[in-house]
Every structure is written in structure tokens, then in C-alpha cells.
């Protein structure tokens, strides 16, 4: 501003810096809230995997796949809890960065406040002296006129001499105050430029830190997704090892009661002994045969076929 005592430009910079600090605080609060959500979600997943039955009577390979499934769900839950802790640490870093900038900026603001006060006081004092000097000059002109018409020439001359002396003193004081004000103005301008350069550096640091923090946050979420996919891949690998034939054989071998069918019941005539004939020879028990090969799983109409996409088994 052309007004020496104005701080409108400085005030605008300070307001912008305060807004930037507020924006950092908003992102910090966002991370804290996200951490609460992630921790709650992780704990719910762990409780689900531990307390909710999921195929607990299955046997052999499918049972192992289900065990892997529940373990990986638990691992995913642990991952979300760890992510919550990571987000809290990032929020703490943002808070420390924000407070550090505030502390450093406070020192500069105190210097600027003091120099603004000193500048304004000196400007006010200079203007008062200037007004006094101007007033004394007017009185001197009136005295010159009076000396031509007054009979008390010598008294007026004495007063004129005194007034001239006062004028000279006032003018000298005015010059000194202007000189002092100029020195203060130069000092203020120098400090103002230094403050602006400092504030600009801080703002560059804040934008860079904020941008990097946001980038890091997104990377953390992406990494969490990658880690979750790795856990889900373990489930897919386990399911690939699941064998229908092996599970059926396992069940049969576990529960079998024998490999011979019961013999046929032979008729015996107890009513008429003469009609008794030689009993028919009981057939030799035939071992129970297994049924044919199990059918290959097929897709129902409208469902995708079994396929392999990018190394993943997709149904």
C-alpha cells in the first residue's frame, strides 16, 4: 500500500498462512477419522473369522481351504488395524509439521508487529512536529506584518527573534524526525521483504509436505489392497489344491464299515418237509464297486466358465 502505516498486504499474507495451517489440520483430522474406521473394520473382521462357523464339519482338502480362508480373513483384519496405526502416525507427523511452522512463523510475526508499532509511532510523531512547525511559520508571517505598524517596535522585534528561534528549533526537530522516520521506514521495508521471503518459503514447504502426505496416504491404501490381494491369492491357491475325488475317498475311508454286501436271504420251507428242496447255493458275496468317475464341475446357464485369467483361477 502507498499508505506507510497500512498493513493490508501483510495481513493478507498472514491470513493465507493461517488458512494453510487450517487445511493441514483438516487433513490431519481426516487421517484420524479414517484410522478409527480402519481399526473398527479390522476388529470386526477378526471377530468374524474367529467366532462365526464356516464349514466346520468339512473334511480333508476343502477343510484345509476353509481354514486358510478364515486365517487370511483374520490376516486382512490385522492388516487394517496396522493401517489404522500407520494413519495415526502420519496424522501425528502432520501435526508436528504444522506446529513447527507455527512456532517459526510466530518469531517473524513478533518482529514485524514490533517494527509496525515503532514505524506508526514515529510517523505520528513526525506528522505532529510537522504541524507544529507549519503553525509557527504562520505566526512568524503575522509578526512581520505587525512590526510595520506597531509603535512597540523593539518588543515586537524581541518576540520575532524568539519566534524565529522557536521556528528554527521546530524545523530542526521536524527534519530529525523525518530522518528518523526514513531510517525506520527502510528498516521496516527490509524486514518486510525478509518476512515475505520467509513466508513464501514456508508456504512452498507446506504445499510440498501436504502434497507428499496425500501421495503417501494413497500409496498406503494401494499397498494395503496389494497385500490383501496377496492374502486372497493364498485362498485361491488353497482352493486349487482342493480335490473332490480326494475328499470323497477320504470320507469313504474314514466312515467305511466293510467292503462286502449282505448275503441274499434263502427260503426255507418249514410247513411241508417233502417239498423241501435242496437249498439254493448262496451266491458269493460281491464286493461293492465304486461308481464311475465324478463329473467335472460345469457352469450353469448364464455363468462364466472355468478359466484362468492372469494366473488367477476364475469361476
C-alpha atoms as a printed R data frame, in Angstrom:
    type eleno elety resid chain resno       x        y       z
1   ATOM     1    CA   UNK     A     1   0.000    0.000   0.000
2   ATOM     2    CA   UNK     A     2   1.112    3.595  -0.623
3   ATOM     3    CA   UNK     A     3  -0.008    4.344   2.923
4   ATOM     4    CA   UNK     A     4   3.102    3.985   5.067
5   ATOM     5    CA   UNK     A     5   1.101    2.865   8.110
6   ATOM     6    CA   UNK     A     6  -1.057    0.346   6.234
7   ATOM     7    CA   UNK     A     7  -0.628   -3.420   6.859
8   ATOM     8    CA   UNK     A     8  -3.256   -4.627   4.391
9   ATOM     9    CA   UNK     A     9  -0.757   -6.630   2.294
10  ATOM    10    CA   UNK     A    10   0.926   -8.145   5.348
11  ATOM    11    CA   UNK     A    11  -2.454   -9.027   6.872
12  ATOM    12    CA   UNK     A    12  -3.452  -10.782   3.640
13  ATOM    13    CA   UNK     A    13  -0.316  -12.959   3.755
14  ATOM    14    CA   UNK     A    14  -0.868  -13.877   7.411
15  ATOM    15    CA   UNK     A    15  -4.486  -14.804   6.663
16  ATOM    16    CA   UNK     A    16  -3.375  -17.075   3.815
17  ATOM    17    CA   UNK     A    17  -0.795  -18.790   6.016
18  ATOM    18    CA   UNK     A    18  -3.417  -19.342   8.722
19  ATOM    19    CA   UNK     A    19  -5.758  -20.836   6.110
20  ATOM    20    CA   UNK     A    20  -2.975  -23.203   5.011
21  ATOM    21    CA   UNK     A    21  -2.432  -24.292   8.606
22  ATOM    22    CA   UNK     A    22  -6.182  -24.901   8.903
23  ATOM    23    CA   UNK     A    23  -6.137  -27.043   5.752
24  ATOM    24    CA   UNK     A    24  -3.331  -29.162   7.201
25  ATOM    25    CA   UNK     A    25  -5.393  -29.603  10.371
26  ATOM    26    CA   UNK     A    26  -8.400  -30.741   8.302
27  ATOM    27    CA   UNK     A    27  -6.311  -33.417   6.535
28  ATOM    28    CA   UNK     A    28  -4.865  -34.456   9.889
29  ATOM    29    CA   UNK     A    29  -8.410  -34.929  11.263
30  ATOM    30    CA   UNK     A    30  -9.351  -36.868   8.105
31  ATOM    31    CA   UNK     A    31  -6.496  -39.327   8.711
32  ATOM    32    CA   UNK     A    32  -7.552  -39.780  12.341
33  ATOM    33    CA   UNK     A    33 -11.156  -40.499  11.350
34  ATOM    34    CA   UNK     A    34 -10.020  -42.933   8.657
35  ATOM    35    CA   UNK     A    35  -7.833  -44.683  11.250
36  ATOM    36    CA   UNK     A    36 -10.871  -45.154  13.508
37  ATOM    37    CA   UNK     A    37 -12.830  -46.688  10.615
38  ATOM    38    CA   UNK     A    38  -9.958  -48.991   9.600
39  ATOM    39    CA   UNK     A    39  -9.399  -50.179  13.178
40  ATOM    40    CA   UNK     A    40 -13.088  -50.868  13.706
41  ATOM    41    CA   UNK     A    41 -13.328  -52.730  10.392
42  ATOM    42    CA   UNK     A    42 -10.212  -54.775  11.179
43  ATOM    43    CA   UNK     A    43 -11.526  -55.819  14.596
44  ATOM    44    CA   UNK     A    44 -14.880  -56.790  13.090
45  ATOM    45    CA   UNK     A    45 -13.134  -58.992  10.509
46  ATOM    46    CA   UNK     A    46 -11.066  -60.712  13.209
47  ATOM    47    CA   UNK     A    47 -14.154  -61.344  15.334
48  ATOM    48    CA   UNK     A    48 -15.954  -62.705  12.282
49  ATOM    49    CA   UNK     A    49 -13.159  -65.108  11.384
50  ATOM    50    CA   UNK     A    50 -12.838  -66.390  14.972
51  ATOM    51    CA   UNK     A    51 -16.449  -66.567  16.122
52  ATOM    52    CA   UNK     A    52 -18.511  -67.310  13.027
53  ATOM    53    CA   UNK     A    53 -18.622  -71.003  11.947
54  ATOM    54    CA   UNK     A    54 -17.807  -71.542   8.288
55  ATOM    55    CA   UNK     A    55 -17.949  -75.159   7.098
56  ATOM    56    CA   UNK     A    56 -16.689  -76.540  10.382
57  ATOM    57    CA   UNK     A    57 -17.748  -80.146   9.551
58  ATOM    58    CA   UNK     A    58 -15.951  -80.251   6.201
59  ATOM    59    CA   UNK     A    59 -13.161  -82.797   5.765
60  ATOM    60    CA   UNK     A    60  -9.739  -83.093   4.218
61  ATOM    61    CA   UNK     A    61  -8.726  -80.703   1.404
62  ATOM    62    CA   UNK     A    62 -11.816  -78.491   1.426
63  ATOM    63    CA   UNK     A    63 -11.465  -78.162   5.199
64  ATOM    64    CA   UNK     A    64  -7.868  -77.022   4.725
65  ATOM    65    CA   UNK     A    65  -9.037  -74.461   2.156
66  ATOM    66    CA   UNK     A    66 -11.630  -73.151   4.590
67  ATOM    67    CA   UNK     A    67  -9.012  -72.964   7.338
68  ATOM    68    CA   UNK     A    68  -6.780  -70.941   5.031
69  ATOM    69    CA   UNK     A    69  -9.763  -68.749   4.137
70  ATOM    70    CA   UNK     A    70 -10.524  -67.903   7.760
71  ATOM    71    CA   UNK     A    71  -6.856  -67.362   8.577
72  ATOM    72    CA   UNK     A    72  -6.442  -64.948   5.688
73  ATOM    73    CA   UNK     A    73  -9.601  -63.066   6.673
74  ATOM    74    CA   UNK     A    74  -8.001  -62.718  10.104
75  ATOM    75    CA   UNK     A    75  -4.793  -61.505   8.430
76  ATOM    76    CA   UNK     A    76  -6.752  -58.946   6.410
77  ATOM    77    CA   UNK     A    77  -8.291  -57.698   9.658
78  ATOM    78    CA   UNK     A    78  -4.838  -57.420  11.222
79  ATOM    79    CA   UNK     A    79  -3.715  -55.515   8.135
80  ATOM    80    CA   UNK     A    80  -6.493  -52.961   8.575
81  ATOM    81    CA   UNK     A    81  -5.545  -52.500  12.234
82  ATOM    82    CA   UNK     A    82  -1.927  -51.958  11.197
83  ATOM    83    CA   UNK     A    83  -3.081  -49.487   8.546
84  ATOM    84    CA   UNK     A    84  -5.009  -47.612  11.234
85  ATOM    85    CA   UNK     A    85  -1.821  -47.300  13.293
86  ATOM    86    CA   UNK     A    86   0.076  -46.095  10.213
87  ATOM    87    CA   UNK     A    87  -2.562  -43.441   9.544
88  ATOM    88    CA   UNK     A    88  -2.336  -42.228  13.142
89  ATOM    89    CA   UNK     A    89   1.439  -41.920  12.795
90  ATOM    90    CA   UNK     A    90   1.018  -39.901   9.596
91  ATOM    91    CA   UNK     A    91  -1.517  -37.654  11.321
92  ATOM    92    CA   UNK     A    92   0.982  -37.122  14.146
93  ATOM    93    CA   UNK     A    93   3.669  -36.158  11.627
94  ATOM    94    CA   UNK     A    94   1.298  -33.668  10.016
95  ATOM    95    CA   UNK     A    95   0.535  -32.171  13.427
96  ATOM    96    CA   UNK     A    96   4.240  -31.846  14.266
97  ATOM    97    CA   UNK     A    97   4.938  -30.211  10.897
98  ATOM    98    CA   UNK     A    98   2.041  -27.799  11.368
99  ATOM    99    CA   UNK     A    99   3.117  -26.806  14.897
100 ATOM   100    CA   UNK     A   100   6.758  -26.404  13.838
101 ATOM   101    CA   UNK     A   101   5.752  -23.976  11.086
102 ATOM   102    CA   UNK     A   102   3.545  -22.090  13.540
103 ATOM   103    CA   UNK     A   103   6.410  -21.745  16.030
104 ATOM   104    CA   UNK     A   104   8.859  -20.484  13.395
105 ATOM   105    CA   UNK     A   105   6.322  -18.073  11.925
106 ATOM   106    CA   UNK     A   106   5.475  -16.694  15.385
107 ATOM   107    CA   UNK     A   107   9.036  -15.376  15.764
108 ATOM   108    CA   UNK     A   108   8.794  -13.468  12.484
109 ATOM   109    CA   UNK     A   109   5.337  -12.125  13.363
110 ATOM   110    CA   UNK     A   110   6.606  -10.754  16.693
111 ATOM   111    CA   UNK     A   111   9.425   -8.915  14.891
112 ATOM   112    CA   UNK     A   112   7.001   -7.499  12.321
113 ATOM   113    CA   UNK     A   113   4.473   -6.437  14.972
114 ATOM   114    CA   UNK     A   114   7.189   -4.552  16.860
115 ATOM   115    CA   UNK     A   115   8.509   -2.803  13.766
116 ATOM   116    CA   UNK     A   116   4.972   -1.888  12.651
117 ATOM   117    CA   UNK     A   117   4.339   -0.316  16.046
118 ATOM   118    CA   UNK     A   118   7.611    1.600  16.015
119 ATOM   119    CA   UNK     A   119   7.020    2.812  12.442
120 ATOM   120    CA   UNK     A   120   3.496    4.037  13.199
121 ATOM   121    CA   UNK     A   121   4.561    5.834  16.379
122 ATOM   122    CA   UNK     A   122   7.394    7.603  14.589
123 ATOM   123    CA   UNK     A   123   5.107    8.527  11.686
124 ATOM   124    CA   UNK     A   124   2.552   10.010  14.106
125 ATOM   125    CA   UNK     A   125   5.240   11.950  15.964
126 ATOM   126    CA   UNK     A   126   6.704   13.292  12.704
127 ATOM   127    CA   UNK     A   127   3.317   14.481  11.498
128 ATOM   128    CA   UNK     A   128   2.693   16.256  14.825
129 ATOM   129    CA   UNK     A   129   6.055   18.043  14.630
130 ATOM   130    CA   UNK     A   130   5.377   18.972  11.027
131 ATOM   131    CA   UNK     A   131   2.032   20.521  12.009
132 ATOM   132    CA   UNK     A   132   3.682   22.485  14.827
133 ATOM   133    CA   UNK     A   133   6.398   23.767  12.510
134 ATOM   134    CA   UNK     A   134   3.825   24.921   9.967
135 ATOM   135    CA   UNK     A   135   1.833   26.699  12.668
136 ATOM   136    CA   UNK     A   136   4.917   28.544  13.923
137 ATOM   137    CA   UNK     A   137   5.704   29.706  10.374
138 ATOM   138    CA   UNK     A   138   2.244   31.330  10.104
139 ATOM   139    CA   UNK     A   139   2.775   33.180  13.362
140 ATOM   140    CA   UNK     A   140   6.102   34.448  12.068
141 ATOM   141    CA   UNK     A   141   4.432   35.955   8.975
142 ATOM   142    CA   UNK     A   142   1.885   37.748  11.152
143 ATOM   143    CA   UNK     A   143   4.700   39.127  13.317
144 ATOM   144    CA   UNK     A   144   6.426   40.568  10.227
145 ATOM   145    CA   UNK     A   145   3.279   42.485   9.373
146 ATOM   146    CA   UNK     A   146   2.864   43.784  12.853
147 ATOM   147    CA   UNK     A   147   6.410   45.148  13.004
148 ATOM   148    CA   UNK     A   148   5.500   47.658  10.279
149 ATOM   149    CA   UNK     A   149   2.579   49.154  12.122
150 ATOM   150    CA   UNK     A   150   3.299   48.791  15.790
151 ATOM   151    CA   UNK     A   151   4.731   51.524  17.948
152 ATOM   152    CA   UNK     A   152   6.318   48.882  20.168
153 ATOM   153    CA   UNK     A   153   8.891   48.014  17.591
154 ATOM   154    CA   UNK     A   154  11.545   46.675  19.918
155 ATOM   155    CA   UNK     A   155   9.183   44.473  21.912
156 ATOM   156    CA   UNK     A   156   7.849   43.037  18.712
157 ATOM   157    CA   UNK     A   157  11.350   42.572  17.385
158 ATOM   158    CA   UNK     A   158  12.253   40.634  20.521
159 ATOM   159    CA   UNK     A   159   9.185   38.466  20.146
160 ATOM   160    CA   UNK     A   160  10.052   37.959  16.499
161 ATOM   161    CA   UNK     A   161  13.543   36.834  17.427
162 ATOM   162    CA   UNK     A   162  12.111   34.400  19.947
163 ATOM   163    CA   UNK     A   163   9.583   33.141  17.430
164 ATOM   164    CA   UNK     A   164  12.314   32.728  14.812
165 ATOM   165    CA   UNK     A   165  14.373   30.741  17.264
166 ATOM   166    CA   UNK     A   166  11.368   28.549  18.071
167 ATOM   167    CA   UNK     A   167  10.742   28.078  14.368
168 ATOM   168    CA   UNK     A   168  14.316   27.031  13.790
169 ATOM   169    CA   UNK     A   169  14.117   24.572  16.682
170 ATOM   170    CA   UNK     A   170  10.819   23.200  15.394
171 ATOM   171    CA   UNK     A   171  12.134   22.870  11.866
172 ATOM   172    CA   UNK     A   172  15.281   21.171  13.130
173 ATOM   173    CA   UNK     A   173  13.161   18.757  15.171
174 ATOM   174    CA   UNK     A   174  10.960   18.140  12.148
175 ATOM   175    CA   UNK     A   175  13.979   17.361   9.989
176 ATOM   176    CA   UNK     A   176  15.350   15.000  12.628
177 ATOM   177    CA   UNK     A   177  12.035   13.176  12.909
178 ATOM   178    CA   UNK     A   178  11.770   12.842   9.117
179 ATOM   179    CA   UNK     A   179  15.309   11.431   9.049
180 ATOM   180    CA   UNK     A   180  14.463    9.010  11.862
181 ATOM   181    CA   UNK     A   181  11.234    8.011  10.150
182 ATOM   182    CA   UNK     A   182  13.099    7.341   6.895
183 ATOM   183    CA   UNK     A   183  15.552    5.076   8.717
184 ATOM   184    CA   UNK     A   184  12.650    3.239  10.344
185 ATOM   185    CA   UNK     A   185  10.845    3.024   7.003
186 ATOM   186    CA   UNK     A   186  13.937    1.500   5.361
187 ATOM   187    CA   UNK     A   187  14.335   -0.952   8.240
188 ATOM   188    CA   UNK     A   188  10.651   -1.858   8.085
189 ATOM   189    CA   UNK     A   189  10.806   -2.387   4.313
190 ATOM   190    CA   UNK     A   190  13.895   -4.559   4.683
191 ATOM   191    CA   UNK     A   191  12.271   -6.670   7.428
192 ATOM   192    CA   UNK     A   192   9.011   -6.832   5.475
193 ATOM   193    CA   UNK     A   193  10.834   -8.264   2.444
194 ATOM   194    CA   UNK     A   194  12.656  -10.783   4.641
195 ATOM   195    CA   UNK     A   195   9.352  -11.776   6.271
196 ATOM   196    CA   UNK     A   196   7.665  -12.222   2.882
197 ATOM   197    CA   UNK     A   197  10.550  -14.391   1.668
198 ATOM   198    CA   UNK     A   198  10.317  -16.480   4.827
199 ATOM   199    CA   UNK     A   199   6.538  -16.834   4.494
200 ATOM   200    CA   UNK     A   200   6.904  -17.835   0.836
201 ATOM   201    CA   UNK     A   201   9.446  -20.487   1.774
202 ATOM   202    CA   UNK     A   202   7.099  -21.783   4.458
203 ATOM   203    CA   UNK     A   203   4.183  -21.892   2.025
204 ATOM   204    CA   UNK     A   204   6.278  -23.821  -0.513
205 ATOM   205    CA   UNK     A   205   7.257  -26.273   2.218
206 ATOM   206    CA   UNK     A   206   3.654  -26.627   3.348
207 ATOM   207    CA   UNK     A   207   2.300  -27.301  -0.144
208 ATOM   208    CA   UNK     A   208   5.122  -29.772  -0.827
209 ATOM   209    CA   UNK     A   209   4.605  -31.545   2.502
210 ATOM   210    CA   UNK     A   210   0.821  -31.614   2.083
211 ATOM   211    CA   UNK     A   211   1.111  -32.977  -1.474
212 ATOM   212    CA   UNK     A   212   3.611  -35.650  -0.412
213 ATOM   213    CA   UNK     A   213   1.478  -36.610   2.590
214 ATOM   214    CA   UNK     A   214  -1.552  -37.092   0.367
215 ATOM   215    CA   UNK     A   215   0.533  -39.077  -2.144
216 ATOM   216    CA   UNK     A   216   1.861  -41.269   0.663
217 ATOM   217    CA   UNK     A   217  -1.645  -41.818   2.006
218 ATOM   218    CA   UNK     A   218  -2.884  -43.037  -1.373
219 ATOM   219    CA   UNK     A   219   0.171  -45.306  -1.707
220 ATOM   220    CA   UNK     A   220  -0.567  -46.783   1.705
221 ATOM   221    CA   UNK     A   221  -4.117  -47.577   0.628
222 ATOM   222    CA   UNK     A   222  -2.840  -49.112  -2.617
223 ATOM   223    CA   UNK     A   223  -0.267  -51.160  -0.716
224 ATOM   224    CA   UNK     A   224  -2.998  -52.378   1.599
225 ATOM   225    CA   UNK     A   225  -5.013  -53.504  -1.426
226 ATOM   226    CA   UNK     A   226  -1.978  -55.312  -2.851
227 ATOM   227    CA   UNK     A   227  -1.337  -57.059   0.453
228 ATOM   228    CA   UNK     A   228  -4.996  -58.032   0.698
229 ATOM   229    CA   UNK     A   229  -4.865  -59.444  -2.821
230 ATOM   230    CA   UNK     A   230  -1.836  -61.495  -1.820
231 ATOM   231    CA   UNK     A   231  -3.857  -62.931   1.055
232 ATOM   232    CA   UNK     A   232  -6.761  -63.667  -1.249
233 ATOM   233    CA   UNK     A   233  -4.329  -65.341  -3.659
234 ATOM   234    CA   UNK     A   234  -3.389  -67.735  -0.858
235 ATOM   235    CA   UNK     A   235  -7.048  -68.676  -0.650
236 ATOM   236    CA   UNK     A   236  -7.180  -69.223  -4.429
237 ATOM   237    CA   UNK     A   237  -4.057  -71.408  -4.314
238 ATOM   238    CA   UNK     A   238  -5.570  -73.421  -1.480
239 ATOM   239    CA   UNK     A   239  -8.793  -73.884  -3.452
240 ATOM   240    CA   UNK     A   240  -6.769  -75.097  -6.442
241 ATOM   241    CA   UNK     A   241  -5.460  -77.873  -4.180
242 ATOM   242    CA   UNK     A   242  -8.997  -78.827  -3.201
243 ATOM   243    CA   UNK     A   243  -9.797  -82.232  -4.791
244 ATOM   244    CA   UNK     A   244 -13.353  -83.505  -4.958
245 ATOM   245    CA   UNK     A   245 -12.116  -87.078  -5.583
246 ATOM   246    CA   UNK     A   246  -9.736  -86.983  -2.625
247 ATOM   247    CA   UNK     A   247 -12.406  -85.625  -0.301
248 ATOM   248    CA   UNK     A   248 -14.878  -88.347  -1.330
249 ATOM   249    CA   UNK     A   249 -12.219  -91.038  -0.886
250 ATOM   250    CA   UNK     A   250 -11.229  -89.556   2.433
251 ATOM   251    CA   UNK     A   251 -14.810  -89.631   3.668
252 ATOM   252    CA   UNK     A   252 -15.297  -93.244   2.479
253 ATOM   253    CA   UNK     A   253 -12.094  -94.448   4.135
254 ATOM   254    CA   UNK     A   254 -12.959  -92.574   7.302
255 ATOM   255    CA   UNK     A   255 -16.511  -93.877   7.613
256 ATOM   256    CA   UNK     A   256 -16.417  -97.248   5.830
257 ATOM   257    CA   UNK     A   257 -17.842 -100.285   7.675
258 ATOM   258    CA   UNK     A   258 -16.753 -103.060   5.279
259 ATOM   259    CA   UNK     A   259 -16.356 -103.940   1.624
260 ATOM   260    CA   UNK     A   260 -18.914 -106.840   1.295
261 ATOM   261    CA   UNK     A   261 -22.650 -106.506   0.777
262 ATOM   262    CA   UNK     A   262 -25.023 -108.604   2.919
263 ATOM   263    CA   UNK     A   263 -25.722 -112.162   1.522
264 ATOM   264    CA   UNK     A   264 -29.180 -112.867  -0.010
265 ATOM   265    CA   UNK     A   265 -31.786 -114.410   2.338
266 ATOM   266    CA   UNK     A   266 -32.520 -118.155   1.390
267 ATOM   267    CA   UNK     A   267 -36.071 -119.517   1.588
268 ATOM   268    CA   UNK     A   268 -36.614 -122.495   3.926
269 ATOM   269    CA   UNK     A   269 -39.974 -124.472   3.933
270 ATOM   270    CA   UNK     A   270 -40.956 -125.370   7.435
271 ATOM   271    CA   UNK     A   271 -44.570 -126.241   6.508
272 ATOM   272    CA   UNK     A   272 -44.061 -129.276   4.168
273 ATOM   273    CA   UNK     A   273 -40.868 -131.134   4.651
274 ATOM   274    CA   UNK     A   274 -41.395 -133.186   1.428
275 ATOM   275    CA   UNK     A   275 -41.443 -130.063  -0.614
276 ATOM   276    CA   UNK     A   276 -38.133 -129.098   0.741
277 ATOM   277    CA   UNK     A   277 -35.637 -128.989  -1.989
278 ATOM   278    CA   UNK     A   278 -32.016 -128.596  -1.853
279 ATOM   279    CA   UNK     A   279 -31.343 -125.099  -0.807
280 ATOM   280    CA   UNK     A   280 -30.079 -122.865  -3.494
281 ATOM   281    CA   UNK     A   281 -26.449 -122.154  -3.252
282 ATOM   282    CA   UNK     A   282 -25.866 -118.757  -1.801
283 ATOM   283    CA   UNK     A   283 -24.073 -116.563  -4.233
284 ATOM   284    CA   UNK     A   284 -20.597 -115.473  -3.393
285 ATOM   285    CA   UNK     A   285 -20.682 -112.007  -1.911
286 ATOM   286    CA   UNK     A   286 -19.574 -109.473  -4.448
287 ATOM   287    CA   UNK     A   287 -17.504 -106.562  -3.284
288 ATOM   288    CA   UNK     A   288 -19.256 -103.235  -3.545
289 ATOM   289    CA   UNK     A   289 -17.951 -101.383  -6.533
290 ATOM   290    CA   UNK     A   290 -17.479  -97.666  -6.649
291 ATOM   291    CA   UNK     A   291 -19.488  -95.635  -9.069
292 ATOM   292    CA   UNK     A   292 -17.898  -94.118 -12.133
293 ATOM   293    CA   UNK     A   293 -15.673  -91.034 -12.197
294 ATOM   294    CA   UNK     A   294 -17.139  -87.887 -10.658
295 ATOM   295    CA   UNK     A   295 -18.424  -85.358 -13.163
296 ATOM   296    CA   UNK     A   296 -16.334  -82.316 -13.903
297 ATOM   297    CA   UNK     A   297 -17.935  -79.182 -12.420
298 ATOM   298    CA   UNK     A   298 -19.750  -77.217 -15.059
299 ATOM   299    CA   UNK     A   299 -21.220  -73.747 -15.122
300 ATOM   300    CA   UNK     A   300 -24.928  -73.102 -15.029
301 ATOM   301    CA   UNK     A   301 -26.508  -71.185 -17.929
302 ATOM   302    CA   UNK     A   302 -25.517  -67.540 -17.802
303 ATOM   303    CA   UNK     A   303 -22.469  -68.154 -15.528
304 ATOM   304    CA   UNK     A   304 -18.845  -67.765 -16.728
305 ATOM   305    CA   UNK     A   305 -16.920  -70.979 -17.487
306 ATOM   306    CA   UNK     A   306 -13.916  -72.143 -15.537
307 ATOM   307    CA   UNK     A   307 -10.964  -70.144 -16.841
308 ATOM   308    CA   UNK     A   308  -7.564  -68.836 -15.909
309 ATOM   309    CA   UNK     A   309  -7.078  -65.072 -16.048
310 ATOM   310    CA   UNK     A   310  -3.650  -63.578 -15.293
311 ATOM   311    CA   UNK     A   311  -2.706  -66.596 -13.230
312 ATOM   312    CA   UNK     A   312  -5.878  -66.472 -11.127
313 ATOM   313    CA   UNK     A   313  -8.462  -69.219 -11.150
314 ATOM   314    CA   UNK     A   314 -11.728  -67.519 -12.023
315 ATOM   315    CA   UNK     A   315 -15.139  -69.160 -11.855
